[in-house]
Each structure stands twice: as structure tokens, then as C-alpha cells.
Coordinates of C-alpha atoms in Angstrom, one line a residue:
Chain C
M1 CA 164.4 177.2 16.7
T2 CA 167.9 178.1 18.0
E3 CA 169.0 177.7 21.6
T4 CA 167.8 180.6 23.8
P5 CA 170.9 182.6 24.8
L6 CA 169.3 184.4 27.7
A7 CA 166.1 183.8 29.6
T8 CA 164.7 184.7 33.0
D9 CA 163.0 182.2 35.3
T10 CA 160.4 183.8 37.6
L11 CA 162.9 186.5 38.3
S12 CA 162.0 188.9 41.1
V13 CA 164.0 191.9 42.2
T14 CA 163.2 193.5 45.6
Y15 CA 164.6 196.7 47.0
T16 CA 165.0 196.2 50.7
G17 CA 165.7 199.8 51.8
D18 CA 163.6 201.8 54.2
R19 CA 160.5 200.6 52.3
E20 CA 160.4 197.3 50.6
I21 CA 159.6 197.5 47.0
E22 CA 159.3 194.6 44.6
A23 CA 160.4 196.2 41.3
V24 CA 160.4 193.1 39.2
K25 CA 157.8 190.5 40.0
G26 CA 158.4 186.9 38.9
V27 CA 159.3 187.7 35.3
S28 CA 159.8 184.7 32.9
I29 CA 160.9 185.7 29.4
A30 CA 163.2 184.3 26.8
F31 CA 165.3 186.6 24.7
P32 CA 165.8 184.9 21.3
A33 CA 169.2 184.6 19.6
N34 CA 170.3 187.2 17.1
E35 CA 167.2 189.3 17.6
L36 CA 166.7 192.6 19.2
T37 CA 164.2 192.5 22.1
T38 CA 163.0 195.8 23.5
I39 CA 161.5 196.2 27.0
I40 CA 159.0 199.0 27.1
G41 CA 156.8 200.4 29.8
P42 CA 156.1 203.6 31.7
S43 CA 158.9 205.0 33.9
G44 CA 159.4 203.4 37.2
C45 CA 157.9 200.1 35.9
G46 CA 161.1 198.2 36.6
K47 CA 162.7 198.2 33.1
S48 CA 166.1 199.3 34.1
T49 CA 166.0 197.1 37.2
L50 CA 165.2 194.1 35.1
L51 CA 167.9 194.9 32.6
K52 CA 170.6 195.3 35.2
S53 CA 169.6 192.2 37.0
L54 CA 170.3 190.2 33.9
N55 CA 174.0 190.6 34.3
R56 CA 174.1 191.2 38.1
L57 CA 175.0 194.8 37.6
H58 CA 172.5 196.0 40.2
E59 CA 174.8 194.4 42.7
I60 CA 176.7 197.7 42.9
Q61 CA 173.7 199.0 44.8
Q62 CA 173.0 197.9 48.3
N63 CA 169.7 196.4 49.6
V64 CA 168.7 194.5 46.5
E65 CA 167.3 191.0 46.8
I66 CA 166.9 188.6 44.0
D67 CA 164.6 185.7 43.7
G68 CA 164.3 183.3 40.8
D69 CA 167.1 183.1 38.2
V70 CA 168.6 184.2 34.9
L71 CA 169.7 181.6 32.5
L72 CA 172.6 182.3 30.2
S73 CA 172.7 179.6 27.5
G74 CA 170.9 177.4 30.0
D75 CA 173.4 178.1 32.8
S76 CA 172.4 179.8 36.0
V77 CA 173.6 183.3 36.5
Y78 CA 172.8 183.5 40.2
N79 CA 173.1 180.0 41.6
T80 CA 176.6 179.5 40.3
D81 CA 180.2 179.6 41.4
E82 CA 181.1 181.6 38.4
P83 CA 182.4 185.0 39.6
A84 CA 180.2 188.0 38.6
P85 CA 182.9 189.7 36.5
E86 CA 183.1 186.6 34.3
I87 CA 179.3 186.6 33.9
R88 CA 179.3 190.3 33.0
R89 CA 182.0 189.7 30.4
Q90 CA 179.5 187.4 28.6
I91 CA 176.6 189.9 29.0
G92 CA 177.7 193.3 27.9
Y93 CA 176.0 196.5 29.1
V94 CA 175.7 200.0 27.5
P95 CA 174.4 202.6 29.9
Q96 CA 171.9 205.3 29.2
T97 CA 174.3 208.2 29.6
P98 CA 177.1 208.0 27.0
T99 CA 180.1 207.3 29.2
A100 CA 183.7 207.5 28.1
L101 CA 186.2 206.0 30.5
P102 CA 188.9 208.5 31.4
L103 CA 191.2 207.0 28.8
S104 CA 192.1 207.5 25.2
I105 CA 189.7 206.4 22.4
Y106 CA 191.9 203.5 21.7
E107 CA 192.2 202.5 25.3
N108 CA 188.4 202.8 25.8
V109 CA 188.0 199.9 23.3
A110 CA 191.0 198.0 24.5
Y111 CA 189.9 198.3 28.2
G112 CA 188.1 195.0 28.4
L113 CA 190.6 193.2 26.2
R114 CA 193.5 194.3 28.4
I115 CA 191.6 193.2 31.6
H116 CA 190.9 189.7 30.2
D117 CA 194.3 189.5 28.5
E118 CA 192.5 188.6 25.2
Y119 CA 195.2 189.6 22.8
E120 CA 198.4 188.1 21.6
S121 CA 200.5 191.1 20.7
K122 CA 200.3 194.9 20.2
A123 CA 199.5 194.3 16.6
D124 CA 196.7 191.9 17.5
L125 CA 195.2 194.5 19.9
D126 CA 195.5 197.2 17.3
E127 CA 193.6 195.0 14.9
K128 CA 190.9 194.2 17.4
V129 CA 190.4 197.8 18.3
E130 CA 190.0 198.6 14.6
T131 CA 187.6 195.8 14.1
Y132 CA 185.2 196.9 16.8
L133 CA 185.5 200.6 15.9
R134 CA 184.5 199.6 12.4
K135 CA 181.7 197.5 13.7
V136 CA 180.0 200.6 15.2
N137 CA 180.9 202.8 12.2
L138 CA 183.3 204.9 14.3
W139 CA 186.6 204.0 12.7
D140 CA 186.4 206.5 9.8
E141 CA 185.6 209.3 12.3
V142 CA 188.3 208.6 14.8
N143 CA 191.2 206.7 13.2
D144 CA 193.3 209.8 13.0
R145 CA 193.1 210.6 16.7
L146 CA 193.0 207.3 18.5
D147 CA 195.2 208.7 21.3
A148 CA 192.8 211.6 22.0
P149 CA 190.7 211.4 25.2
G150 CA 187.4 209.5 24.7
A151 CA 185.6 212.4 26.3
E152 CA 186.4 214.7 23.4
L153 CA 184.0 212.9 21.1
S154 CA 180.4 213.9 20.6
T155 CA 177.8 212.2 22.8
G156 CA 176.6 210.1 19.8
Q157 CA 180.2 209.0 19.1
I158 CA 180.8 208.2 22.7
Q159 CA 177.7 206.0 22.8
R160 CA 179.0 204.1 19.8
L161 CA 182.4 203.9 21.5
C162 CA 180.6 202.3 24.5
V163 CA 179.0 199.7 22.2
A164 CA 182.4 199.0 20.7
R165 CA 184.0 198.6 24.1
S166 CA 181.2 196.2 25.2
L167 CA 181.5 194.2 22.0
A168 CA 185.3 193.9 22.2
V169 CA 185.2 191.3 24.9
E170 CA 182.9 189.2 22.7
P171 CA 179.8 188.9 24.9
E172 CA 177.0 186.6 23.9
V173 CA 174.3 189.2 24.8
L174 CA 174.3 193.0 24.7
L175 CA 172.1 195.0 27.2
C176 CA 171.3 198.5 26.2
D177 CA 169.6 200.9 28.6
E178 CA 167.8 203.6 26.8
V179 CA 171.0 204.2 24.8
T180 CA 169.6 207.0 22.7
S181 CA 167.6 208.9 25.2
A182 CA 170.4 211.3 26.1
L183 CA 171.3 212.0 22.5
D184 CA 170.2 214.5 19.9
P185 CA 168.1 213.1 17.0
I186 CA 171.0 212.8 14.6
S187 CA 173.3 211.1 17.0
A188 CA 170.4 208.9 18.1
E189 CA 169.9 207.9 14.5
S190 CA 173.6 206.9 14.1
V191 CA 173.4 204.7 17.2
E192 CA 170.2 203.2 15.9
E193 CA 171.8 202.4 12.6
T194 CA 174.6 200.7 14.4
L195 CA 172.2 198.6 16.5
E196 CA 170.3 197.7 13.4
E197 CA 173.4 196.3 11.8
L198 CA 174.5 194.5 14.9
K199 CA 171.3 192.7 15.7
S200 CA 171.8 190.0 13.1
E201 CA 175.1 189.0 14.9
Y202 CA 174.2 189.5 18.6
T203 CA 171.4 189.0 21.0
I204 CA 170.4 192.4 22.1
V205 CA 168.1 193.5 24.9
M206 CA 167.2 197.1 24.8
V207 CA 165.2 199.2 27.2
T208 CA 163.4 202.1 25.6
H209 CA 160.7 204.5 26.3
A210 CA 160.3 205.6 22.7
M211 CA 157.5 203.6 21.1
A212 CA 158.6 204.6 17.6
Q213 CA 162.1 203.3 18.3
A214 CA 160.7 200.0 19.5
R215 CA 158.7 199.8 16.2
R216 CA 161.7 200.6 14.1
L217 CA 164.3 198.4 15.7
A218 CA 162.7 195.6 17.6
D219 CA 162.1 192.0 16.6
K220 CA 160.3 191.3 19.8
V221 CA 158.7 193.5 22.4
V222 CA 158.2 193.0 26.1
F223 CA 155.7 195.3 27.8
L224 CA 156.5 195.7 31.5
Y225 CA 154.0 197.3 33.9
L226 CA 154.5 197.6 37.6
G227 CA 157.2 195.0 37.5
E228 CA 155.1 192.4 35.6
V229 CA 155.1 191.4 32.0
V230 CA 151.8 192.4 30.6
E231 CA 152.4 191.2 27.1
A232 CA 155.3 190.0 25.0
G233 CA 155.4 189.1 21.4
D234 CA 156.7 189.9 17.9
V235 CA 156.9 193.5 17.1
R236 CA 154.2 193.3 14.3
S237 CA 151.6 191.5 16.3
F238 CA 152.4 193.6 19.4
F239 CA 151.7 196.9 17.8
E240 CA 149.1 195.9 15.3
N241 CA 147.1 193.4 17.3
P242 CA 147.8 193.9 21.0
Q243 CA 146.0 191.4 23.2
A244 CA 145.9 193.0 26.6
E245 CA 143.8 196.1 27.3
R246 CA 146.7 197.6 29.2
T247 CA 148.9 197.3 26.1
R248 CA 146.3 199.0 24.0
Q249 CA 146.1 201.9 26.4
F250 CA 149.8 202.2 26.6
I251 CA 150.7 202.1 22.9
G252 CA 147.7 204.1 21.7
G253 CA 145.5 205.4 24.3
P254 CA 145.7 208.0 27.1
T255 CA 148.6 208.0 29.6
P256 CA 148.1 205.1 32.0
V257 CA 147.8 206.1 35.6
D258 CA 151.3 206.4 37.0
P259 CA 152.3 203.4 39.0
E260 CA 153.1 204.0 42.7
P261 CA 156.6 205.6 42.8
T262 CA 159.4 203.2 43.3
E263 CA 163.0 203.8 44.1
E264 CA 163.7 203.6 40.5
S265 CA 161.6 206.5 39.5
T266 CA 164.1 208.9 41.1
D267 CA 166.8 207.4 38.9
E268 CA 164.8 207.8 35.8
R269 CA 164.2 211.5 35.8
E270 CA 165.4 211.5 32.2
S271 CA 162.9 208.9 31.1
S272 CA 159.8 210.3 32.7
T273 CA 159.4 212.9 30.1
G274 CA 160.2 210.3 27.5
A275 CA 157.5 208.0 28.8
E276 CA 154.9 210.8 28.6
L277 CA 156.0 211.3 25.0
A278 CA 155.8 207.7 24.3
A279 CA 152.4 207.3 25.9
S280 CA 150.9 209.9 23.5
P281 CA 149.5 208.4 20.3
P282 CA 152.2 207.4 17.9
P283 CA 152.0 208.9 14.4
E284 CA 150.1 206.8 12.0
E285 CA 152.4 204.7 9.8
S286 CA 151.7 202.8 6.6
Chain Y
M1 CA 162.2 259.6 35.6
T2 CA 158.5 260.2 35.5
D3 CA 157.2 263.6 34.6
A4 CA 154.0 265.3 35.7
T5 CA 152.0 263.7 32.9
G6 CA 152.9 260.2 34.1
G7 CA 150.1 258.3 35.8
L8 CA 150.1 257.4 39.4
F9 CA 150.6 253.7 38.6
R10 CA 153.5 254.5 36.4
R11 CA 155.2 256.7 39.0
A12 CA 154.7 254.0 41.7
R13 CA 156.2 251.4 39.5
S14 CA 159.2 253.4 38.5
S15 CA 160.1 254.4 42.0
R16 CA 160.0 250.8 43.1
L17 CA 162.0 249.8 40.0
G18 CA 164.5 252.6 40.9
W19 CA 165.1 251.1 44.3
R20 CA 165.5 247.6 42.9
L21 CA 168.0 248.8 40.3
L22 CA 169.9 250.7 43.0
A23 CA 170.0 247.6 45.1
E24 CA 171.1 245.7 42.1
R25 CA 174.0 248.0 41.4
L26 CA 175.1 248.4 45.0
S27 CA 175.0 244.7 45.7
G28 CA 177.2 244.2 42.6
Y29 CA 179.8 246.6 44.0
W30 CA 179.7 245.0 47.4
F31 CA 180.2 241.5 46.0
A32 CA 183.0 242.7 43.8
A33 CA 184.7 244.5 46.7
A34 CA 184.5 241.4 48.9
G35 CA 186.0 239.4 46.1
Y36 CA 188.9 241.8 45.4
L37 CA 189.6 242.2 49.1
A38 CA 191.1 238.7 48.9
I39 CA 193.5 239.8 46.2
A40 CA 194.3 243.1 48.0
L41 CA 195.0 241.3 51.2
F42 CA 197.3 238.8 49.6
A43 CA 199.2 241.6 47.8
A44 CA 199.4 243.7 50.9
I45 CA 200.8 240.9 53.1
T46 CA 203.3 239.9 50.5
L47 CA 204.4 243.5 49.9
L48 CA 204.7 244.1 53.6
L49 CA 206.8 241.0 54.1
L50 CA 209.0 241.9 51.2
H51 CA 209.5 245.4 52.4
R52 CA 210.5 244.3 55.9
S53 CA 212.8 241.6 54.4
L54 CA 214.8 244.2 52.5
P55 CA 217.3 245.0 55.4
I56 CA 218.5 241.4 55.6
L57 CA 218.5 241.0 51.9
S58 CA 220.6 244.1 51.4
E59 CA 223.0 243.0 54.1
Y60 CA 223.6 239.4 53.1
S61 CA 223.5 237.5 49.8
L62 CA 220.4 235.4 49.3
V63 CA 222.3 232.4 48.1
A64 CA 224.6 232.5 51.1
M65 CA 221.7 232.6 53.5
L66 CA 219.9 229.8 51.8
T67 CA 222.9 227.5 51.8
S68 CA 224.5 228.4 55.1
A69 CA 223.9 225.9 58.0
D70 CA 224.7 228.4 60.8
W71 CA 221.8 230.0 62.5
S72 CA 223.0 232.2 65.4
P73 CA 221.2 235.5 65.1
T74 CA 223.1 237.0 68.1
Q75 CA 226.4 236.6 66.2
N76 CA 224.7 237.9 63.0
S77 CA 224.8 234.5 61.2
F78 CA 221.6 233.9 59.3
G79 CA 221.8 230.4 57.7
F80 CA 218.3 229.1 56.8
L81 CA 219.5 225.7 55.5
P82 CA 218.7 223.6 58.7
A83 CA 215.2 225.0 58.7
I84 CA 214.7 224.4 55.0
V85 CA 216.0 220.9 55.3
G86 CA 213.8 220.2 58.3
T87 CA 210.7 221.5 56.5
V88 CA 211.5 219.4 53.4
Y89 CA 212.0 216.3 55.6
V90 CA 208.8 216.8 57.5
T91 CA 206.7 217.6 54.4
F92 CA 208.0 214.7 52.4
L93 CA 207.8 212.2 55.3
S94 CA 204.3 213.1 56.3
M95 CA 203.0 213.1 52.8
T96 CA 204.6 209.7 52.2
M97 CA 202.9 208.3 55.2
G98 CA 199.6 210.2 54.8
I99 CA 198.8 209.8 51.1
P100 CA 198.4 206.0 50.9
I101 CA 196.3 206.0 54.0
A102 CA 194.2 208.9 52.8
V103 CA 193.5 207.4 49.4
G104 CA 192.9 204.0 50.9
A105 CA 190.4 205.3 53.5
A106 CA 188.7 207.4 50.9
V107 CA 188.2 204.5 48.5
Y108 CA 186.9 202.4 51.4
I109 CA 184.3 205.0 52.4
A110 CA 183.3 205.9 48.8
E111 CA 183.2 202.5 47.2
Y112 CA 183.1 199.7 49.9
A113 CA 181.4 200.9 53.1
D114 CA 177.7 200.8 53.1
G115 CA 174.9 202.3 55.1
R116 CA 175.5 202.7 58.7
R117 CA 179.2 201.7 58.6
K118 CA 179.8 204.4 56.0
T119 CA 178.1 207.1 58.1
L120 CA 180.0 206.0 61.2
V121 CA 183.5 206.0 59.6
A122 CA 182.9 209.2 57.6
S123 CA 181.5 211.1 60.6
F124 CA 184.5 210.1 62.8
I125 CA 186.9 211.3 60.1
D126 CA 185.1 214.6 60.1
V127 CA 185.4 214.8 63.8
L128 CA 189.2 214.1 63.6
A129 CA 189.5 216.8 61.0
A130 CA 187.9 219.3 63.4
I131 CA 190.2 218.6 66.4
P132 CA 192.6 221.5 66.9
S133 CA 196.1 220.3 66.0
V134 CA 197.5 221.4 69.4
I135 CA 195.5 218.5 70.9
F136 CA 197.3 216.1 68.6
G137 CA 200.6 217.7 69.7
L138 CA 199.8 217.2 73.3
V139 CA 198.7 213.6 72.9
A140 CA 201.7 212.9 70.8
L141 CA 204.0 214.2 73.6
I142 CA 202.5 211.6 75.9
V143 CA 202.2 208.7 73.5
V144 CA 204.1 209.1 70.3
V145 CA 207.3 210.6 71.7
P146 CA 208.1 207.7 74.1
F147 CA 207.0 205.2 71.4
V148 CA 209.4 206.6 68.8
G149 CA 212.1 207.0 71.4
T150 CA 211.9 203.5 72.8
Y151 CA 210.9 201.4 69.8
V152 CA 211.0 203.1 66.4
A153 CA 214.2 205.0 66.4
P154 CA 216.3 202.2 68.0
A155 CA 214.9 199.8 65.4
F156 CA 216.4 202.0 62.7
G157 CA 219.6 202.6 64.6
G158 CA 218.8 206.2 65.6
G159 CA 219.4 207.4 69.1
T160 CA 216.9 209.9 70.2
A161 CA 214.7 211.0 73.2
G162 CA 211.7 210.7 70.9
V163 CA 211.2 214.3 69.8
G164 CA 212.4 215.1 66.3
I165 CA 211.7 215.2 62.6
F166 CA 210.2 211.7 62.4
T167 CA 207.8 212.2 65.3
V168 CA 206.6 215.5 63.8
S169 CA 206.1 213.9 60.4
L170 CA 204.1 211.0 61.9
V171 CA 201.9 213.4 63.9
M172 CA 201.4 215.8 61.0
A173 CA 200.4 212.8 58.8
I174 CA 197.7 212.0 61.3
V175 CA 196.6 215.7 61.4
V176 CA 196.2 216.2 57.7
T177 CA 195.0 212.7 56.6
P178 CA 191.3 213.4 57.7
F179 CA 191.2 216.5 55.4
M180 CA 192.6 214.6 52.5
I181 CA 190.2 211.8 53.1
S182 CA 187.1 214.0 53.2
L183 CA 188.0 215.8 50.0
S184 CA 189.0 212.6 48.2
V185 CA 185.7 210.9 49.2
E186 CA 183.8 213.9 47.8
S187 CA 185.5 213.6 44.4
L188 CA 185.0 209.9 44.2
E189 CA 181.3 210.1 45.2
S190 CA 180.7 212.8 42.6
L191 CA 181.6 210.4 39.8
P192 CA 178.6 209.1 37.8
D193 CA 177.5 205.5 38.5
E194 CA 177.7 204.9 34.8
L195 CA 181.5 204.9 35.1
R196 CA 181.3 202.0 37.5
E197 CA 178.6 200.2 35.5
T198 CA 180.6 200.6 32.3
S199 CA 183.7 199.2 33.7
L200 CA 182.0 196.3 35.6
G201 CA 179.9 195.7 32.5
V202 CA 182.9 194.5 30.5
G203 CA 183.9 192.1 33.3
A204 CA 186.3 194.2 35.3
T205 CA 186.5 193.5 39.0
K206 CA 185.8 196.2 41.5
F207 CA 189.5 196.7 42.2
E208 CA 190.3 197.0 38.5
T209 CA 187.5 199.5 38.2
I210 CA 188.8 201.6 41.1
R211 CA 192.4 201.4 39.9
S212 CA 191.9 202.0 36.2
V213 CA 188.8 204.1 36.1
L214 CA 187.7 205.7 39.3
L215 CA 191.0 206.9 40.7
R216 CA 191.9 208.3 37.3
A217 CA 188.5 210.1 36.9
A218 CA 188.7 211.5 40.4
G219 CA 192.4 212.3 40.0
P220 CA 192.0 216.1 39.8
G221 CA 190.0 216.1 43.1
I222 CA 192.3 213.7 44.9
F223 CA 195.3 215.8 43.7
S224 CA 193.7 218.9 45.2
A225 CA 193.1 217.1 48.4
I226 CA 196.8 216.0 48.6
L227 CA 197.9 219.6 47.8
L228 CA 195.7 220.9 50.6
G229 CA 197.4 218.5 52.9
F230 CA 200.8 219.5 51.6
G231 CA 200.0 223.2 52.3
R232 CA 199.0 222.4 55.9
V233 CA 202.1 220.3 56.6
F234 CA 204.4 222.9 55.1
G235 CA 202.9 225.7 57.2
A236 CA 202.3 223.6 60.3
T237 CA 203.5 225.5 63.4
I238 CA 202.2 224.2 66.6
V239 CA 202.9 220.5 66.2
P240 CA 206.5 221.0 65.0
A241 CA 207.0 223.6 67.8
L242 CA 206.0 221.1 70.4
L243 CA 207.7 218.0 69.0
I244 CA 210.7 218.9 66.8
G245 CA 213.2 219.6 69.6
G246 CA 214.4 222.9 68.2
Q247 CA 218.1 222.4 67.6
T248 CA 219.8 224.7 65.0
Q249 CA 222.2 222.3 63.4
L250 CA 221.6 220.4 60.2
P251 CA 219.6 217.3 61.1
G252 CA 221.8 214.2 60.9
S253 CA 218.9 211.7 60.3
V254 CA 215.2 211.7 60.2
F255 CA 215.2 210.9 63.9
S256 CA 217.3 213.8 65.0
T257 CA 215.8 217.0 66.3
G258 CA 215.7 220.0 64.1
Q259 CA 213.6 223.0 63.1
T260 CA 211.2 224.0 60.3
L261 CA 210.7 227.4 58.8
P262 CA 207.6 228.1 60.9
T263 CA 209.2 226.9 64.2
L264 CA 212.2 229.2 63.4
I265 CA 209.8 232.1 63.6
V266 CA 208.0 230.9 66.7
N267 CA 211.1 230.0 68.7
D268 CA 213.0 233.2 68.0
F269 CA 210.1 235.5 67.9
G270 CA 210.4 236.9 71.5
E271 CA 213.4 239.0 72.5
L272 CA 215.3 238.4 69.3
M273 CA 212.7 240.5 67.4
A274 CA 214.3 243.5 69.1
L275 CA 217.4 243.1 66.9
P276 CA 216.5 244.7 63.6
L277 CA 218.4 242.3 61.4
T278 CA 217.0 239.3 63.2
Q279 CA 213.5 240.7 62.9
S280 CA 214.1 241.2 59.2
A281 CA 215.5 237.6 58.8
L282 CA 212.4 236.1 60.5
I283 CA 210.1 238.2 58.3
F284 CA 212.0 236.9 55.3
V285 CA 211.2 233.3 56.5
G286 CA 207.6 234.3 56.4
L287 CA 208.0 235.6 52.9
M288 CA 209.5 232.3 51.8
L289 CA 206.5 230.4 53.3
V290 CA 204.0 232.6 51.5
V291 CA 205.8 232.4 48.1
V292 CA 206.3 228.6 48.2
V293 CA 202.6 228.0 49.2
W294 CA 201.4 230.3 46.5
L295 CA 203.6 228.7 43.8
F296 CA 202.4 225.3 44.8
N297 CA 198.7 226.4 44.7
F298 CA 199.2 228.1 41.4
G299 CA 201.0 225.1 39.9
A300 CA 198.4 222.8 41.2
M301 CA 195.6 224.8 39.7
L302 CA 197.3 224.7 36.2
F303 CA 197.9 220.9 36.5
R304 CA 194.3 220.3 37.7
R305 CA 192.8 222.2 34.8
R306 CA 194.9 220.2 32.4
L307 CA 193.7 217.0 33.9
Q308 CA 190.1 218.1 33.9
R309 CA 190.2 219.3 30.4
R310 CA 191.7 216.0 29.3
W311 CA 189.2 213.7 31.0
Q312 CA 186.3 216.0 31.7
Y313 CA 185.2 214.7 35.1

């Protein structure tokens, strides 16, 4: 068993706005190295909150309180003197909406490298940009127009560009927040293929509402409901032999009763339809 | 139209439908007319100004008037250069002072301030924007004029009683900054959070995110805000009229008194309007103001579109 690159230790996230809401409740999970772990659950269950708290990205919002800790290769993420940007460099993040920075395709990938001064020369930077664009299967599509604005690409290409940008700063872990939910099926497939290839090299944590996607891509599945882990396990046993009644209902049965609305549910308009879809019985496979 | 064989129901429906379609058509005309009125007004004003400027333009050469420094209408000398120089000074100085403050305050409100503090600062900036500029002019007469006269001008080696180009620029910067802040805040706040998350997610600091990503993405909006400020300073009338001192020579330094194109009109408007040539000269000044502002807005629109097409925010 290899060292666990990322784990949470009774991690709780509480929104302390007008109404106090505990979105994540004492979650302890380990994300194994070089595997893809998906976090699934109905919308508003705290998936995105959990994901963003893994690299302190939720800190851009106000009124969030954290209890417990996240461990990156055994080191604390919260009780540490290490500045947040340095932690985020080690834990990459790809948002749900494909987002090109207002820069050229080349500079989108070079962005993090320039910030951290992680290149020796222009030639070195060129080489690194090419390497990571190849890694996400984008090089052949864009190598003749690297100076074009990133926003000119299709959404699927932009999403792969986002992955390339995140990987360029060589993080140990990659967080993906429903990275295919805003894409058309063909673009989604291209992103999935990329993730499939990457998961042998990186530790990937992916939030998804698409049950079928979890089955296709995941090595490990974590089922989150009302901020608590209901069940976690290997993808095979999770889908073929779920232990908890709640899991059985969610992956196969009728739509579970919607949890009480949280602050997050307004942020997840996109995913609510997805969760309904996901909650309907998956097509029989095998 | 229904004929005699049409049923009652059918007739009722079609007469109701007829009214609805009539309202549809009339409202379309009305909206279009309201829209075209703007174009018609602009054209009418420009043409009127142009027509009334013809006497002075046929009497004196345009180049001579624009480059002559002698403005004494009673002796039939119409040199616009002092007013043009004064306007350029005031516009340039107040934008130089106003833009850094406006962008800084906008970034603070949009990216740093939270909750109650944000509401407080933002609402006071809106209040400032709503204060009539004559109030700023009055307060400046009491506070800024002595301050500039006693401290600022001597520090830069300029002797002045306190009124003059620098004072006007300072006050106009204060007048237009709240407008520029409000608009810049709007364009920063309309950016998707994903931009922030994306940049922070690769380990950028907040400042790096603002500098390299957010200000760039909000660029077109901030640029519009600055242009709006520019237009207001360029056409400002009451503050310069109160504070510029109104001398007709070329200004020797930024601390000397002077005039701007709008104050030229305001100061000489009264009895001098009775002289036909002077009247025409002042109207020509108005034409210059309209044309310059229009050119700037048009150029700004083209530039903004280019930016938007390039970055798509």
C-alpha cells in the first residue's frame, strides 16, 4: 500500500451566514494514490464544498468555518504556516464551468509556471507548455494557433486546457468539480478520455452527479449524503454490492427525498437536473 | 376579416386578435420612434451648431483660430488655443489623479471588502456620485483653494492665489471618481467566480489573480468607466467656471489660472452674444465639444468591442 497523498480527518465545513449550515459533517476519507476517486451524491449534499475545502479554495467565500483537517502527504493543510497559494499549487483544481483565462492558449498553460517561476528559459517554457498540452490531447488541435485567445476554443477544448493549466504546476492531487456537466456529450467524452489516461499518473478526486460516469472512470466511490459519508469503497463493490440502504436507493431506486436546502443548492442549479437524471435507474450493463 | 357565415366565437376571437395585432404594430412604431429620436436629436444639434458656426468659419481660417493664443472678441481676435490647452491640462490631470484611485477603490469593494463594510463603502460612493458638482465647487472654494494656494503650489514653486488649472483638476478628479468606481465595481463583480478559482487553484495569490486575470477580464468595462469619466471632465462646466480663474492668456504652468472650452462659453455668454461673430465663435466652441466627445465615444466603442471579442467577458 502506497502512502496516502490526500486524506481528510473529521473535516467539517460550516457556513456561518444568516443561517448556520453544516455542509460537511466530520468526514474522514483517504484518497488513494494514482487512482480516481469520485464523490457522488444528490445536489446540495456538500460535494462541491468538500472538494473546495480540500485545497482551501472555499476561502474566497466569506462566512465559512472549518473544523478538523485535511492531510496532504501527511502534512496538515489547515494547521500550518504554509501559505494557501503554496498549498493550492500542490492540489490543482478544475472548475465545473470551462474557464479560459483572458490570455492566449499558450499563456493559459504557462500561467502557473510564470507565477511560480518554474522554467529556465523561453525554450524550456515552450517545451513545458507543449508537454502539458500533449498530456490532455490538445496539442494537435491547437499547436498552429497558440497565440489565439483561449476563449476561442470549444468548451470541451477549454476544459482540457484547464486540466493542462492545472497539471503544468505539477500538483500532487487534481480536484475536478463536475468537469463534464457543462459539456456536450462529445466534448465530455474527450475530457473523460483525458482523465482516464491521467489517472495512472495522478491522484484525482472528481465530483460528479452522473452515475454512469462514476462507473466508467472511478477506481473508488464516495457517496455523500447531507454532508456525511454514507458509503465509500471500490467502484465494483460499491455499485454491485452496496452495503447501505441509502446507497441502494440512490444508485438504483427512486429519487431520495431532497435534503433540506443548503446555501450550496443555489450554486448548483446546473447539477440539480443532473442529480435527477443520475437518481433514475442506470441502464443495465453487462 | 370575418364574414356573415363566421360563428360568434370566431368573430369574437378575431376582433380581439385584431386589437392585439394593432397594439403590436403601434407599439413597435412607438419604440422605434423613441429610439430614432436620439439619433435625430444628435443630428439636429450638430447641424444647428455647424450652421451657426459658419459665419466665423468663413471669416477666419480654422487653423489660425485653433493655433492663436489671443482671445479678445471685442477686437475681433478669436484664438481658441488657451481654452484648448486649459481643457487638455484639466482632462489629463484629473484623469491621472482619478484613474488609480478609481481602480483601487473598485478592486477593494469588489474583491476585498466583505459584508457590512462593502455595503457601507459602496453606498457612500453612490451618495458621492449623486451630489451635484456645484456643491463640490463650493466646498472646494472654501477648502481646496486655500490649501492649493498655501501649500501645494508653493511646494512646486508656483505662485498662485489657489484658483487655477490644478485646483480644477483636483476637484474634477473627486467629482468623476465615484462614477468610475461604481461602473468598475459592476464589471468586476460580473466576472464568474470560476476565474478566481482557476487562478487561485494553480497557486496564484489574490493580488496576482487581480492583476493578471480579473483586471484584464474586466478591462472593457473598466475602460468604459474611464471614458465616461473622461467625457464628464472634458465637458465639465460649473467646477471650472468657479475655480479656474478665467484668464485668457496661455497658462504658464498647471498652477496658473486659465480657461477651458466650456468656461469660455459660460464666461462670454452674456453681452458678447450680441456681437454676431462672437456668438458664432462660441457656438463653434460648442461644436468642437460635441465632435470631440462623439469621436471619443465612437473610438471607445470600437476598442471595447475588439477587447470583448478577444477575451469574451
